[in-house]
Amino acid sequence: MRPLQRFERRLEGIVSGVFARAFKGDVEPIELAAALKREIDNTARILSRDRRLVPNHFTIELGPGDFERLNAYGRTLNHELANELRDHADIQRYTFSGPIEIELTQQDELPTGKFRVVSATVGTQRPQQPPPPPQPTYQPAPDPNATVLQSAPVQPPPGPPPVRRGHPQVMLEVNGRRRPINPPGVVLGRGTDADIQINDPGVSRRHAEIRLMPEGPGGVRVVLVDLGSTNGTLVNGRRAAEAELTDGSTVRIGNTTMTLRLADEPIAQPPSSGW
């Protein structure tokens, strides 16, 4: 954090504390929305030339009186604050590290009218499966009276043909046309800065991202991540913020349905700027 930003935050905390003690004003939702926007502005990290990564988990610490009053709104307040963050991120070209989560907590030392915002980056990790337990083996004791016969060596059966190394070609099919997806992935959206532009009014400017992650020798894992879109993303007919895609998986954003295809060889298609 730059010295000027630290000075602004320190000054902001001093002024907020003085007003809270002098006037005892309640914390309003619009103040929370403005503080959340400042938080992602101050913590954004450069991801690529035109993308910046911001946290997705926010804890708002409130005094007892403000917590009791605002927590009564429950999911409605969290939903509206998350929408404000998505709109701000869409304008600033931010990418959230995962689904947005907002939590209100009570801090007894905070006076009425004062609050704190703490952000964190929380990703989605795949649970690791424990290795299977070893199976006990039984070997009979040798018979000292048995006759040992020499047998001809057994030739092992021919093995499978060598597997072609390299990742399979990932294709996105829209209305019978296929578009290749190369690592690290592509952004789907209505905006001109999207890698694959979807001309659909129900699609956000930066709606979702398809990420390619190498997995094992010659393998690739395909994951779709919703970038905080307004109308959400459906994977195989179910709403999802993040989901793993396989050959034949369907993705629906707005009124547009796409199908993921995995091919052993690249498929040549004419270039297209939009769908």
Tab-separated table of C-alpha atoms in Angstrom:
chain	number	residue	atom	x	y	z
A	1	MET	CA	0.000	0.000	0.000
A	2	ARG	CA	1.362	3.434	-0.922
A	3	PRO	CA	2.105	6.021	1.840
A	4	LEU	CA	-0.642	8.313	0.522
A	5	GLN	CA	-3.233	5.520	0.776
A	6	ARG	CA	-2.132	4.717	4.332
A	7	PHE	CA	-2.425	8.397	5.263
A	8	GLU	CA	-5.930	8.637	3.741
A	9	ARG	CA	-7.105	5.542	5.617
A	10	ARG	CA	-5.616	6.793	8.915
A	11	LEU	CA	-7.238	10.216	8.449
A	12	GLU	CA	-10.553	8.604	7.504
A	13	GLY	CA	-10.507	6.473	10.681
A	14	ILE	CA	-9.765	9.505	12.891
A	15	VAL	CA	-12.555	11.606	11.356
A	16	SER	CA	-15.077	8.748	11.504
A	17	GLY	CA	-14.248	8.111	15.163
A	18	VAL	CA	-14.690	11.790	16.145
A	19	PHE	CA	-18.072	12.083	14.428
A	20	ALA	CA	-19.255	8.751	15.871
A	21	ARG	CA	-18.456	9.852	19.428
A	22	ALA	CA	-19.823	13.374	18.995
A	23	PHE	CA	-23.104	12.700	17.191
A	24	LYS	CA	-23.764	8.943	17.745
A	25	GLY	CA	-25.180	8.652	14.217
A	26	ASP	CA	-26.265	5.214	13.018
A	27	VAL	CA	-24.355	3.430	10.265
A	28	GLU	CA	-26.363	3.524	7.014
A	29	PRO	CA	-26.265	0.880	4.223
A	30	ILE	CA	-24.984	3.463	1.730
A	31	GLU	CA	-21.910	3.952	3.940
A	32	LEU	CA	-21.264	0.198	3.876
A	33	ALA	CA	-21.525	0.114	0.079
A	34	ALA	CA	-19.065	3.005	-0.292
A	35	ALA	CA	-16.613	1.384	2.135
A	36	LEU	CA	-16.750	-1.960	0.272
A	37	LYS	CA	-15.993	-0.215	-3.021
A	38	ARG	CA	-13.020	1.596	-1.476
A	39	GLU	CA	-11.780	-1.697	-0.064
A	40	ILE	CA	-11.586	-3.440	-3.452
A	41	ASP	CA	-10.101	-0.319	-5.045
A	42	ASN	CA	-7.301	-0.342	-2.467
A	43	THR	CA	-6.647	-4.108	-2.618
A	44	ALA	CA	-6.883	-4.734	-6.387
A	45	ARG	CA	-3.938	-6.653	-7.834
A	46	ILE	CA	-2.871	-6.747	-11.469
A	47	LEU	CA	-3.804	-10.078	-13.056
A	48	SER	CA	-3.129	-9.248	-16.707
A	49	ARG	CA	-2.945	-6.241	-19.001
A	50	ASP	CA	-6.664	-5.431	-18.663
A	51	ARG	CA	-7.721	-7.432	-15.582
A	52	ARG	CA	-7.267	-6.868	-11.863
A	53	LEU	CA	-7.998	-9.422	-9.154
A	54	VAL	CA	-9.924	-8.322	-6.044
A	55	PRO	CA	-10.993	-10.133	-2.826
A	56	ASN	CA	-14.384	-11.846	-2.619
A	57	HIS	CA	-14.932	-12.266	1.151
A	58	PHE	CA	-15.786	-9.213	3.269
A	59	THR	CA	-16.347	-8.954	7.029
A	60	ILE	CA	-18.086	-5.776	8.259
A	61	GLU	CA	-17.443	-5.183	11.962
A	62	LEU	CA	-20.149	-3.101	13.698
A	63	GLY	CA	-20.899	-1.877	17.173
A	64	PRO	CA	-23.703	-3.620	19.144
A	65	GLY	CA	-26.421	-1.094	18.252
A	66	ASP	CA	-25.625	-0.900	14.530
A	67	PHE	CA	-25.199	-4.694	14.302
A	68	GLU	CA	-28.603	-5.391	15.872
A	69	ARG	CA	-30.323	-2.909	13.537
A	70	LEU	CA	-28.598	-3.874	10.247
A	71	ASN	CA	-28.445	-7.617	10.858
A	72	ALA	CA	-32.254	-7.648	10.944
A	73	TYR	CA	-32.260	-7.073	7.164
A	74	GLY	CA	-30.472	-10.426	6.704
A	75	ARG	CA	-29.916	-11.637	3.150
A	76	THR	CA	-31.642	-8.631	1.576
A	77	LEU	CA	-28.889	-6.251	2.718
A	78	ASN	CA	-26.107	-8.674	1.714
A	79	HIS	CA	-27.680	-9.165	-1.718
A	80	GLU	CA	-27.907	-5.426	-2.388
A	81	LEU	CA	-24.342	-4.808	-1.210
A	82	ALA	CA	-23.075	-7.636	-3.436
A	83	ASN	CA	-24.909	-6.144	-6.441
A	84	GLU	CA	-23.257	-2.777	-5.770
A	85	LEU	CA	-19.853	-4.469	-5.729
A	86	ARG	CA	-20.557	-6.329	-8.989
A	87	ASP	CA	-21.601	-3.118	-10.780
A	88	HIS	CA	-18.494	-1.326	-9.508
A	89	ALA	CA	-16.241	-4.230	-10.518
A	90	ASP	CA	-17.827	-4.331	-13.994
A	91	ILE	CA	-16.974	-0.657	-14.519
A	92	GLN	CA	-13.438	-0.956	-13.130
A	93	ARG	CA	-12.722	-4.285	-14.928
A	94	TYR	CA	-12.148	-6.181	-11.694
A	95	THR	CA	-12.248	-9.971	-11.421
A	96	PHE	CA	-13.402	-11.508	-8.143
A	97	SER	CA	-11.395	-14.456	-6.846
A	98	GLY	CA	-14.639	-16.387	-6.196
A	99	PRO	CA	-18.305	-15.920	-5.211
A	100	ILE	CA	-18.928	-12.734	-3.229
A	101	GLU	CA	-19.506	-13.310	0.504
A	102	ILE	CA	-20.446	-10.518	2.951
A	103	GLU	CA	-20.677	-11.141	6.705
A	104	LEU	CA	-21.776	-8.761	9.478
A	105	THR	CA	-20.133	-9.261	12.879
A	106	GLN	CA	-20.502	-7.522	16.248
A	107	GLN	CA	-17.543	-5.864	17.950
A	108	ASP	CA	-18.395	-4.554	21.420
A	109	GLU	CA	-15.555	-1.998	21.463
A	110	LEU	CA	-16.923	-0.121	18.415
A	111	PRO	CA	-19.218	2.859	19.178
A	112	THR	CA	-22.423	3.613	17.306
A	113	GLY	CA	-21.738	5.058	13.858
A	114	LYS	CA	-18.309	3.477	13.405
A	115	PHE	CA	-17.455	0.278	11.551
A	116	ARG	CA	-14.553	-1.592	9.927
A	117	VAL	CA	-14.271	-3.595	6.672
A	118	VAL	CA	-11.873	-6.540	6.485
A	119	SER	CA	-11.412	-8.309	3.132
A	120	ALA	CA	-9.929	-11.681	2.226
A	121	THR	CA	-9.383	-13.844	-0.831
A	122	VAL	CA	-11.244	-17.133	-0.477
A	123	GLY	CA	-10.900	-19.640	-3.328
A	124	THR	CA	-12.729	-22.892	-4.030
A	125	GLN	CA	-10.546	-25.935	-3.468
A	126	ARG	CA	-11.253	-29.460	-4.541
A	127	PRO	CA	-11.393	-31.903	-1.576
A	128	GLN	CA	-8.562	-34.403	-1.595
A	129	GLN	CA	-9.561	-38.049	-1.467
A	130	PRO	CA	-7.538	-40.153	0.993
A	131	PRO	CA	-5.609	-43.044	-0.581
A	132	PRO	CA	-7.276	-46.472	-0.233
A	133	PRO	CA	-5.906	-48.660	2.566
A	134	PRO	CA	-3.488	-51.401	1.494
A	135	GLN	CA	-5.073	-54.794	0.947
A	136	PRO	CA	-3.529	-57.695	2.902
A	137	THR	CA	-1.993	-60.439	0.769
A	138	TYR	CA	-1.860	-64.149	1.620
A	139	GLN	CA	0.843	-66.452	0.363
A	140	PRO	CA	0.683	-70.210	1.229
A	141	ALA	CA	3.742	-71.767	2.820
A	142	PRO	CA	5.916	-73.758	0.374
A	143	ASP	CA	5.511	-77.558	0.397
A	144	PRO	CA	8.940	-79.186	0.998
A	145	ASN	CA	7.787	-82.397	-0.807
A	146	ALA	CA	6.579	-80.600	-3.934
A	147	THR	CA	8.426	-81.084	-7.224
A	148	VAL	CA	9.665	-77.902	-8.860
A	149	LEU	CA	9.109	-77.825	-12.628
A	150	GLN	CA	10.907	-75.446	-14.957
A	151	SER	CA	8.515	-73.667	-17.288
A	152	ALA	CA	9.171	-71.680	-20.387
A	153	PRO	CA	9.253	-67.913	-19.916
A	154	VAL	CA	5.904	-66.264	-20.514
A	155	GLN	CA	5.889	-63.402	-22.965
A	156	PRO	CA	3.899	-60.419	-21.698
A	157	PRO	CA	0.942	-59.361	-23.852
A	158	PRO	CA	1.496	-56.392	-26.157
A	159	GLY	CA	0.825	-53.117	-24.404
A	160	PRO	CA	-1.534	-50.407	-25.592
A	161	PRO	CA	-0.366	-48.035	-28.305
A	162	PRO	CA	1.553	-45.008	-27.037
A	163	VAL	CA	-0.646	-42.119	-26.008
A	164	ARG	CA	-0.189	-38.874	-27.855
A	165	ARG	CA	1.270	-36.348	-25.413
A	166	GLY	CA	-0.142	-32.878	-25.038
A	167	HIS	CA	-3.459	-31.441	-23.867
A	168	PRO	CA	-6.666	-32.187	-25.807
A	169	GLN	CA	-8.066	-29.336	-27.855
A	170	VAL	CA	-10.877	-27.528	-25.986
A	171	MET	CA	-13.632	-26.099	-28.179
A	172	LEU	CA	-16.706	-23.987	-27.402
A	173	GLU	CA	-19.648	-24.698	-29.722
A	174	VAL	CA	-22.297	-22.028	-30.300
A	175	ASN	CA	-25.055	-22.564	-32.890
A	176	GLY	CA	-23.070	-25.310	-34.620
A	177	ARG	CA	-19.848	-23.264	-34.850
A	178	ARG	CA	-16.769	-24.055	-32.771
A	179	ARG	CA	-14.252	-21.661	-31.255
A	180	PRO	CA	-10.935	-22.992	-29.817
A	181	ILE	CA	-10.043	-22.162	-26.209
A	182	ASN	CA	-6.329	-21.890	-25.463
A	183	PRO	CA	-4.589	-21.665	-22.054
A	184	PRO	CA	-4.996	-19.940	-19.702
A	185	GLY	CA	-8.629	-19.472	-20.823
A	186	VAL	CA	-11.117	-16.940	-22.175
A	187	VAL	CA	-13.614	-14.394	-20.834
A	188	LEU	CA	-17.203	-14.558	-22.123
A	189	GLY	CA	-19.228	-11.381	-22.194
A	190	ARG	CA	-21.068	-8.683	-24.079
A	191	GLY	CA	-18.314	-6.067	-23.777
A	192	THR	CA	-15.732	-5.377	-26.459
A	193	ASP	CA	-12.932	-6.379	-24.070
A	194	ALA	CA	-14.252	-9.955	-23.732
A	195	ASP	CA	-12.231	-12.689	-25.465
A	196	ILE	CA	-15.430	-14.234	-26.879
A	197	GLN	CA	-18.058	-11.542	-27.409
A	198	ILE	CA	-21.712	-12.617	-26.990
A	199	ASN	CA	-24.228	-10.248	-28.576
A	200	ASP	CA	-27.017	-10.931	-26.075
A	201	PRO	CA	-28.733	-8.238	-23.929
A	202	GLY	CA	-29.007	-10.736	-21.062
A	203	VAL	CA	-25.202	-11.149	-20.890
A	204	SER	CA	-23.012	-8.900	-18.713
A	205	ARG	CA	-19.992	-7.114	-20.198
A	206	ARG	CA	-17.686	-9.588	-18.443
A	207	HIS	CA	-20.078	-12.419	-17.631
A	208	ALA	CA	-18.025	-15.585	-17.043
A	209	GLU	CA	-14.569	-17.068	-17.597
A	210	ILE	CA	-13.530	-20.520	-18.816
A	211	ARG	CA	-10.152	-21.463	-17.311
A	212	LEU	CA	-7.843	-24.259	-18.487
A	213	MET	CA	-5.635	-25.832	-15.816
A	214	PRO	CA	-3.144	-28.620	-16.679
A	215	GLU	CA	-3.737	-31.764	-14.647
A	216	GLY	CA	-1.383	-34.746	-14.842
A	217	PRO	CA	0.509	-35.842	-17.954
A	218	GLY	CA	-1.464	-34.904	-21.044
A	219	GLY	CA	-4.576	-33.841	-19.102
A	220	VAL	CA	-6.424	-30.586	-18.656
A	221	ARG	CA	-9.105	-29.444	-16.199
A	222	VAL	CA	-11.747	-27.047	-17.536
A	223	VAL	CA	-13.459	-24.814	-14.970
A	224	LEU	CA	-16.135	-22.161	-15.512
A	225	VAL	CA	-16.241	-19.210	-13.075
A	226	ASP	CA	-19.067	-16.653	-12.994
A	227	LEU	CA	-17.536	-13.141	-12.772
A	228	GLY	CA	-20.328	-11.696	-10.619
A	229	SER	CA	-22.770	-11.408	-13.557
A	230	THR	CA	-26.196	-9.817	-13.174
A	231	ASN	CA	-28.293	-12.744	-14.469
A	232	GLY	CA	-26.031	-15.607	-13.366
A	233	THR	CA	-24.740	-18.669	-15.238
A	234	LEU	CA	-26.330	-22.094	-15.771
A	235	VAL	CA	-24.146	-25.211	-16.132
A	236	ASN	CA	-26.048	-28.279	-17.328
A	237	GLY	CA	-29.294	-26.523	-16.380
A	238	ARG	CA	-28.233	-25.601	-12.821
A	239	ARG	CA	-27.143	-22.196	-11.558
A	240	ALA	CA	-23.464	-22.210	-10.590
A	241	ALA	CA	-20.864	-19.683	-9.464
A	242	GLU	CA	-18.050	-22.139	-10.274
A	243	ALA	CA	-18.263	-25.576	-11.916
A	244	GLU	CA	-16.003	-28.083	-13.642
A	245	LEU	CA	-16.826	-28.752	-17.306
A	246	THR	CA	-16.466	-32.003	-19.237
A	247	ASP	CA	-17.031	-33.019	-22.838
A	248	GLY	CA	-20.661	-32.212	-23.701
A	249	SER	CA	-21.297	-29.841	-20.764
A	250	THR	CA	-23.731	-27.022	-21.581
A	251	VAL	CA	-23.287	-23.420	-20.437
A	252	ARG	CA	-26.141	-20.906	-20.642
A	253	ILE	CA	-25.631	-17.161	-20.166
A	254	GLY	CA	-28.506	-14.845	-20.933
A	255	ASN	CA	-30.410	-16.448	-23.829
A	256	THR	CA	-27.320	-18.087	-25.343
A	257	THR	CA	-26.485	-21.787	-24.845
A	258	MET	CA	-22.965	-23.128	-25.524
A	259	THR	CA	-21.532	-26.656	-25.488
A	260	LEU	CA	-18.002	-27.649	-24.483
A	261	ARG	CA	-16.203	-30.091	-26.791
A	262	LEU	CA	-12.896	-31.910	-26.244
A	263	ALA	CA	-11.062	-33.112	-29.358
A	264	ASP	CA	-7.754	-34.938	-29.852
A	265	GLU	CA	-6.804	-32.678	-32.757
A	266	PRO	CA	-7.494	-28.967	-33.330
A	267	ILE	CA	-10.479	-28.202	-35.572
A	268	ALA	CA	-10.040	-25.357	-38.033
A	269	GLN	CA	-12.867	-22.815	-38.001
A	270	PRO	CA	-13.228	-19.416	-39.694
A	271	PRO	CA	-12.497	-16.483	-37.322
A	272	SER	CA	-15.455	-14.659	-35.808
A	273	SER	CA	-15.578	-11.486	-33.686
A	274	GLY	CA	-18.937	-12.207	-31.986
A	275	TRP	CA	-21.830	-14.625	-31.717
